[in-house]
Tab-separated table of N, CA and C in Angstrom:
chain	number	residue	atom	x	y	z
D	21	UNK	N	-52.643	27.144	48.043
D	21	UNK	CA	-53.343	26.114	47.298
D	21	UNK	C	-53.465	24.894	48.192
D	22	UNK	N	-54.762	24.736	48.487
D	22	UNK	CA	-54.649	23.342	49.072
D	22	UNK	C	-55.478	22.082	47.970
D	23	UNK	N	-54.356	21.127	48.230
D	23	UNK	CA	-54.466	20.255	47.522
D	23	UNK	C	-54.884	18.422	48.200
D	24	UNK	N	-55.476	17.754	47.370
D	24	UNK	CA	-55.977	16.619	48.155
D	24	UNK	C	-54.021	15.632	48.455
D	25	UNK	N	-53.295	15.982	47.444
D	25	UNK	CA	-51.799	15.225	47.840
D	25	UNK	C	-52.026	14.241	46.609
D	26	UNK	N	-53.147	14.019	45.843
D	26	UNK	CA	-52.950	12.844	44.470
D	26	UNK	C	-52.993	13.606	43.402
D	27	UNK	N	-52.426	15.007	43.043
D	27	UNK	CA	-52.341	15.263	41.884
D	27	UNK	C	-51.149	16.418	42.192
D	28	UNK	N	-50.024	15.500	41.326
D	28	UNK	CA	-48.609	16.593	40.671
D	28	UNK	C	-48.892	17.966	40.934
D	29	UNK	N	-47.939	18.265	42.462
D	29	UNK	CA	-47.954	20.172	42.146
D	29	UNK	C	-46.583	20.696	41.736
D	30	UNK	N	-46.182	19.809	40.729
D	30	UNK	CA	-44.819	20.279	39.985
D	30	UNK	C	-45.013	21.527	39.044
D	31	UNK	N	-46.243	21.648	38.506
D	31	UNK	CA	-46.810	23.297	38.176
D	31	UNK	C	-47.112	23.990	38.575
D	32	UNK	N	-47.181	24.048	39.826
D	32	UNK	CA	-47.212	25.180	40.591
D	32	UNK	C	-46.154	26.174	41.219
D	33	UNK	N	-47.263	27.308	40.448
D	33	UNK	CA	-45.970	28.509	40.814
D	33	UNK	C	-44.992	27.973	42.720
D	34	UNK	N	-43.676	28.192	42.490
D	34	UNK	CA	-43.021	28.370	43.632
D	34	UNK	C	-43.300	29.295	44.926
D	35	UNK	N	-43.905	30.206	44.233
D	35	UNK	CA	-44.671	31.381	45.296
D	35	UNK	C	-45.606	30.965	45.925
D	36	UNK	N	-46.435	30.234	45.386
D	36	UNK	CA	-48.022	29.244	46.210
D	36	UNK	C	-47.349	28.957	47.281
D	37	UNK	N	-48.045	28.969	48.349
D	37	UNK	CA	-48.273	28.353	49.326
D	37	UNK	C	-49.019	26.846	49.391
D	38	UNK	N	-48.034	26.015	49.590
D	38	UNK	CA	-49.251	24.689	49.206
D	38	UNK	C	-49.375	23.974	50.770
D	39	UNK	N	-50.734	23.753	50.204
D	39	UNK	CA	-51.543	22.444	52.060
D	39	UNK	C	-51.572	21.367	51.395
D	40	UNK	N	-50.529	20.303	51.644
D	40	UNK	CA	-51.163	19.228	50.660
D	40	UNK	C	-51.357	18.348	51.832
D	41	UNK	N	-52.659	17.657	51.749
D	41	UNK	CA	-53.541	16.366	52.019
D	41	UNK	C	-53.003	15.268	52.064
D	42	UNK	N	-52.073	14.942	52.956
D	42	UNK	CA	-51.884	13.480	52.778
D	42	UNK	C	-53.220	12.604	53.677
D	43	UNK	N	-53.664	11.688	52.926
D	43	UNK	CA	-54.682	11.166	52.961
D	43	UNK	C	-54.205	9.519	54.200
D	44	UNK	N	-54.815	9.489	55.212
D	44	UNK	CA	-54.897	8.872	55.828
D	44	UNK	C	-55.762	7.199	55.811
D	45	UNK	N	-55.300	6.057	56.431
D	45	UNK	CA	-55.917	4.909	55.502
D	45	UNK	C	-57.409	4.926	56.129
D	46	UNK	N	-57.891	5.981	56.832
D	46	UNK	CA	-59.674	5.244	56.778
D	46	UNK	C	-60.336	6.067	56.320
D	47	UNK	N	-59.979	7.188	55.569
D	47	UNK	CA	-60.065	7.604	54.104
D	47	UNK	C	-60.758	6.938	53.159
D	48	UNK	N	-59.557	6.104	52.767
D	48	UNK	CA	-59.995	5.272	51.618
D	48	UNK	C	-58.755	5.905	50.625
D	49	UNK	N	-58.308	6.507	50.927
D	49	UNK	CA	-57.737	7.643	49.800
D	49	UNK	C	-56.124	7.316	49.699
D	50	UNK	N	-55.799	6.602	50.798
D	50	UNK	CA	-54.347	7.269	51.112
D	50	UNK	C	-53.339	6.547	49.694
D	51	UNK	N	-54.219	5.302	49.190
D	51	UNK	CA	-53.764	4.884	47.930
D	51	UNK	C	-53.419	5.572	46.787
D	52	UNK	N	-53.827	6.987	46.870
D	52	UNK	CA	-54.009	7.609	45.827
D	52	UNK	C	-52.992	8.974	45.899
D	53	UNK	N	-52.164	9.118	47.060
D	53	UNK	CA	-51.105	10.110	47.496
D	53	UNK	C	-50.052	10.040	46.491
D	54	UNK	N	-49.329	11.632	45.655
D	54	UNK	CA	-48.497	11.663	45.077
D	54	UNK	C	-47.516	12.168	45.342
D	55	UNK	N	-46.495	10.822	46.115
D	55	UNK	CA	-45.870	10.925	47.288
D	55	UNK	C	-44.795	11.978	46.699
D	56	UNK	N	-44.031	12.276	45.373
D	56	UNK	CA	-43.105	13.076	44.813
D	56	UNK	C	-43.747	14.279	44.858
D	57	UNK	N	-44.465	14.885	45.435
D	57	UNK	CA	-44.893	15.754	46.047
D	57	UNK	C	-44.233	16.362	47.016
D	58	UNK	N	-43.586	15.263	47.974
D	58	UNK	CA	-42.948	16.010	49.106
D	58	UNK	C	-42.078	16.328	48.779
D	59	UNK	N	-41.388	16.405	48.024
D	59	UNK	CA	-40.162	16.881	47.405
D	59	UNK	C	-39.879	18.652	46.918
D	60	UNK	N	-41.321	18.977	46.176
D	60	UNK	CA	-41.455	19.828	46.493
D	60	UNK	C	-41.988	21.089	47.291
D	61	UNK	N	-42.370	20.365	48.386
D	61	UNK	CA	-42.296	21.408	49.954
D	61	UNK	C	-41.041	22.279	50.428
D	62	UNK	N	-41.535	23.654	50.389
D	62	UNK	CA	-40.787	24.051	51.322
D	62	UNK	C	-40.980	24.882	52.463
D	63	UNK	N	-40.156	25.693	52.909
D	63	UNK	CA	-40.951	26.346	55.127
D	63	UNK	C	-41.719	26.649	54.865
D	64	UNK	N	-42.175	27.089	53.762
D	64	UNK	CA	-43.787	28.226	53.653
D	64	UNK	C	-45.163	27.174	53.645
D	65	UNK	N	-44.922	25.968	53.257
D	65	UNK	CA	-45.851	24.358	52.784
D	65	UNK	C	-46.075	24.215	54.019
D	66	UNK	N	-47.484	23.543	53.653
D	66	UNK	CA	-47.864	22.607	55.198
D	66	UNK	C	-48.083	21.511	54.705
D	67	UNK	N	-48.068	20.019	55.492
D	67	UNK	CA	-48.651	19.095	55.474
D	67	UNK	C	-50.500	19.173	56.045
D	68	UNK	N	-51.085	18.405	55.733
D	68	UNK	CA	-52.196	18.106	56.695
D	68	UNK	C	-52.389	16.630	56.810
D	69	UNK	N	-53.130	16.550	57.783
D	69	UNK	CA	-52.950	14.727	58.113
D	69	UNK	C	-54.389	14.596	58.626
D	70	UNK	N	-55.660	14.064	58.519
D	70	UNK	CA	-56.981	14.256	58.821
D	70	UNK	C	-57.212	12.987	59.514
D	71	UNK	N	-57.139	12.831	61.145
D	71	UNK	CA	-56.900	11.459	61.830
D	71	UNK	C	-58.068	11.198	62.565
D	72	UNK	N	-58.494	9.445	61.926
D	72	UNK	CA	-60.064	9.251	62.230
D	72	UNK	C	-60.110	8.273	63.968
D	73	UNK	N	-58.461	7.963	63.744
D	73	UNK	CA	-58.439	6.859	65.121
D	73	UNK	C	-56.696	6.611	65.441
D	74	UNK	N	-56.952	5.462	66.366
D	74	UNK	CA	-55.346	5.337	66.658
D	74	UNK	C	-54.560	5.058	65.810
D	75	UNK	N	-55.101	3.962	64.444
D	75	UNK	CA	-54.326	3.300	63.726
D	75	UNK	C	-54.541	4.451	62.671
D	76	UNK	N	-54.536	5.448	62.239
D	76	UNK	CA	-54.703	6.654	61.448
D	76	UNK	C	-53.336	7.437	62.425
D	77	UNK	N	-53.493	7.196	63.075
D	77	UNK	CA	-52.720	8.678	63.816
D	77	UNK	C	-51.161	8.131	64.038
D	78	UNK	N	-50.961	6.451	64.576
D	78	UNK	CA	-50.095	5.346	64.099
D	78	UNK	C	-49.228	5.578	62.590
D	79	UNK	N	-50.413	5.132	61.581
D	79	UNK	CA	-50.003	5.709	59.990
D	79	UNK	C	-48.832	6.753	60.068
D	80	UNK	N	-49.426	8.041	60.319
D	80	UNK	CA	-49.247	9.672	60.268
D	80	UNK	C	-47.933	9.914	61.018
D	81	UNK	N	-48.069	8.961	62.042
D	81	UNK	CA	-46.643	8.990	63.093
D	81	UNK	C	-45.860	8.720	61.862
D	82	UNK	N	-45.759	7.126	61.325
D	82	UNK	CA	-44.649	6.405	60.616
D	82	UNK	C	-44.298	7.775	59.524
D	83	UNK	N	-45.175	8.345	59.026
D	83	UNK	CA	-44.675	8.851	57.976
D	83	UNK	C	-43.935	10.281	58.415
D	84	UNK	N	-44.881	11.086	59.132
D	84	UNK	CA	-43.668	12.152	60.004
D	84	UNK	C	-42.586	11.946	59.790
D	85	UNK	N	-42.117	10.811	60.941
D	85	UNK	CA	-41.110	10.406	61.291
D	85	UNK	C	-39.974	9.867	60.012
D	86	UNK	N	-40.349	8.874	59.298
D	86	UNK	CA	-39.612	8.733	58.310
D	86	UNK	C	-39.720	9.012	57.116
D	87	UNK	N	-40.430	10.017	56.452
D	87	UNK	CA	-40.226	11.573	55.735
D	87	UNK	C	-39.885	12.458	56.032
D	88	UNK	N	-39.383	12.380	57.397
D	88	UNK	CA	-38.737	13.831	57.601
D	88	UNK	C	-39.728	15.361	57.458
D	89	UNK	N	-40.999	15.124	57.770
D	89	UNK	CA	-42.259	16.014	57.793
D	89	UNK	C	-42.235	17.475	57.965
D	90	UNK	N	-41.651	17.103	59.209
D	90	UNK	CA	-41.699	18.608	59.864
D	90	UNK	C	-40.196	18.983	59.611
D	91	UNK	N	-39.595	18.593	59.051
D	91	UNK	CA	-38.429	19.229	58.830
D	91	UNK	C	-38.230	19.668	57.176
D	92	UNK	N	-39.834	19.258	56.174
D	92	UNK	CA	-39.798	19.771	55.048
D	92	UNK	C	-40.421	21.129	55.328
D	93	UNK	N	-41.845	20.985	56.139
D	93	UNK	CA	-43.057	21.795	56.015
D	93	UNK	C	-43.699	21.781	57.341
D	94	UNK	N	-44.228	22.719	57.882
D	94	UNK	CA	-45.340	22.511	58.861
D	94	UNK	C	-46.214	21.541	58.489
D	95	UNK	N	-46.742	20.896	60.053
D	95	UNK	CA	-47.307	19.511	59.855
D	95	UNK	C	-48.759	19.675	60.802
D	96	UNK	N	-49.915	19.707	60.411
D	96	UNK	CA	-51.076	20.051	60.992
D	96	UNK	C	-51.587	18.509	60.859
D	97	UNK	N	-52.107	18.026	62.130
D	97	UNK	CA	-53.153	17.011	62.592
D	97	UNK	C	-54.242	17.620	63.016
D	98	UNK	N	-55.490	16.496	61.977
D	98	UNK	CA	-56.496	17.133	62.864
D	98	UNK	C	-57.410	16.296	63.017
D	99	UNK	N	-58.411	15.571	64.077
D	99	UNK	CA	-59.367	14.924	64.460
D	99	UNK	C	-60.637	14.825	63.497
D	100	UNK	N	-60.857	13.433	63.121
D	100	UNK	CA	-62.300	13.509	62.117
D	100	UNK	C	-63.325	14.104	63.052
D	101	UNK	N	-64.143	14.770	63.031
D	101	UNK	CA	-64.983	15.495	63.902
D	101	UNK	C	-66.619	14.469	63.519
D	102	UNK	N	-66.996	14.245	64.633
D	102	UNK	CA	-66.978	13.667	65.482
D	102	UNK	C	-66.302	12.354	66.288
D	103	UNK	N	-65.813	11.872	65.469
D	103	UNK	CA	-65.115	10.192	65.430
D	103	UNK	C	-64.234	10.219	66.392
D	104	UNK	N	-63.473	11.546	66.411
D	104	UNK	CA	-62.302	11.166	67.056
D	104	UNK	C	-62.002	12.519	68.116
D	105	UNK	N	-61.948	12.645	69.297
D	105	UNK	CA	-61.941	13.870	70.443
D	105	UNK	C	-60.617	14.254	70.101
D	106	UNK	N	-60.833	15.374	70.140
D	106	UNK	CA	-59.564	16.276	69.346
D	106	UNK	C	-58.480	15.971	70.967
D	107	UNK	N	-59.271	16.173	71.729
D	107	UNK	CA	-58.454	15.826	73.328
D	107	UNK	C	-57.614	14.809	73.369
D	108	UNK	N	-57.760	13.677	72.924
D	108	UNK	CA	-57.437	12.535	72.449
D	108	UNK	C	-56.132	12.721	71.522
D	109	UNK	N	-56.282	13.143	70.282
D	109	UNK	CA	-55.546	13.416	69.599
D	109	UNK	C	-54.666	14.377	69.977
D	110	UNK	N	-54.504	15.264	70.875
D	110	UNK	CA	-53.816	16.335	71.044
D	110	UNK	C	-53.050	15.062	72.517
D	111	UNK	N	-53.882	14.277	73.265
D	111	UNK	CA	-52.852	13.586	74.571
D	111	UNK	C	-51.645	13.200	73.552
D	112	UNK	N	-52.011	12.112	72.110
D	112	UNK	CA	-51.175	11.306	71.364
D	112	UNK	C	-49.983	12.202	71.170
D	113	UNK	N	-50.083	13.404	70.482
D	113	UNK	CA	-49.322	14.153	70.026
D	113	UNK	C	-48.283	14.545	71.109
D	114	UNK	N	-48.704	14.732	72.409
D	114	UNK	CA	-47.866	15.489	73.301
D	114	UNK	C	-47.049	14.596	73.878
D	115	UNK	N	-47.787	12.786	73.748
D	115	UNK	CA	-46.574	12.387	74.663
D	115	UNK	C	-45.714	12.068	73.201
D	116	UNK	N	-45.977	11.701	72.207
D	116	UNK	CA	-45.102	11.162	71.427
D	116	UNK	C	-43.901	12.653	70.706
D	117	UNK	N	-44.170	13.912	71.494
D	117	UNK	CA	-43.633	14.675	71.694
D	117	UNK	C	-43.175	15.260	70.035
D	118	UNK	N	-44.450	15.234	69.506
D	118	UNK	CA	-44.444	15.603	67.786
D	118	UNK	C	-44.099	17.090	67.994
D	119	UNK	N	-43.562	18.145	67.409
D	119	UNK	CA	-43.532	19.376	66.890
D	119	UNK	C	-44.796	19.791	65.547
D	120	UNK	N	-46.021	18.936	65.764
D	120	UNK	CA	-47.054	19.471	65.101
D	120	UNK	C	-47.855	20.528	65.456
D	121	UNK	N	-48.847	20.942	64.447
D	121	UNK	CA	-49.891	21.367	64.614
D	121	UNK	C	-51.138	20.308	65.044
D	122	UNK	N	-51.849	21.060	65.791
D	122	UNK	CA	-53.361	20.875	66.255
D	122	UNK	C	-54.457	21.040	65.290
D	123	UNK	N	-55.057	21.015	64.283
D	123	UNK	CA	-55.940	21.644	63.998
D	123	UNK	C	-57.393	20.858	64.329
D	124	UNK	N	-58.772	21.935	64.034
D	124	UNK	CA	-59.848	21.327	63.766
D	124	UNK	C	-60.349	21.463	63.118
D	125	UNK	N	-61.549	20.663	62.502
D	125	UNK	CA	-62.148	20.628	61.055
D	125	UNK	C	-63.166	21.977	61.408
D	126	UNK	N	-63.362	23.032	61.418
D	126	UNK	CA	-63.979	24.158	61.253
D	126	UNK	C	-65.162	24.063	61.285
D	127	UNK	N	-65.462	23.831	59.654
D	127	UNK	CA	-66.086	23.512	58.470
D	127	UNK	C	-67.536	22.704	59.461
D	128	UNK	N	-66.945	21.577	60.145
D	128	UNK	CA	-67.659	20.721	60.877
D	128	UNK	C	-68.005	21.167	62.264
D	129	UNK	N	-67.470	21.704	62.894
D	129	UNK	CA	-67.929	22.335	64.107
D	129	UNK	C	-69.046	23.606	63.919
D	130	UNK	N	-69.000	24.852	63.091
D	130	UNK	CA	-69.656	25.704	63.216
D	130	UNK	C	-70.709	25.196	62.077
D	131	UNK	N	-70.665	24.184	61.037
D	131	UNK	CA	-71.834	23.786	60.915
D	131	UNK	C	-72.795	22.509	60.822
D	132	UNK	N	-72.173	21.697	62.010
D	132	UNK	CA	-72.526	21.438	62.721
D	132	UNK	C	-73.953	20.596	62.585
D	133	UNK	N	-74.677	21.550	62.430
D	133	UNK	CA	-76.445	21.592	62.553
D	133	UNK	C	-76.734	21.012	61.117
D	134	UNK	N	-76.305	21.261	59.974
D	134	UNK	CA	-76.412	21.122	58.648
D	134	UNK	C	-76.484	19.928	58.554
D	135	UNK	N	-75.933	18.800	59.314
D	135	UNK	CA	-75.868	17.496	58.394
D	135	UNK	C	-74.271	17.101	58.020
């Protein structure tokens, strides 16, 4: 189940697999994160973190780090596509020597052409 991170997955079966969305501030969204959420993550959960710039990826650090992220759930970063060079985002990650994931927006690369 992936979820945007602002709505209670305290009903959700334990068996789900959940992606929850923590929403980043150039979003617009990140106001709207239901942070007792992380609580219920566990190894099988991922985070996702959708990073548009430095001060997004800054954010995402603080909270890693003092939520204890990757030590609830796998933790996937991934570059707003085009905004932000995934190259870029992947230098940040390596020196600040995160145990994340890489990801890319898919969705946006193969289509691309659409708009």
């Amino acid at each position: 189940l992936e979820t945007s991170g602002a709505i209670p997955t305290d009903c959700v079966d334990e068996r789900v697999r959940v992606v929850l969305d923590i929403k980043c501030p150039s979003s617009g969204m990140s106001d709207h994160i239901y942070w007792p959420n992380l609580s219920r993550l566990g190894p099988n959960d991922e985070v996702k973190m959708v990073v548009a710039d430095r001060d997004d990826y800054l954010w995402a650090l603080e909270r890693i780090r003092n939520l204890e992220l990757t030590e609830r759930a796998d933790v996937t970063l991934s570059p707003v596509t085009p905004q932000l060079d995934p190259q870029e985002l992947a230098r940040w990650i390596l020196e600040d020597r995160l145990p994340v994931r890489l990801g890319l927006q898919l969705h946006k690369i193969a289509w691309s052409d659409l708009g």
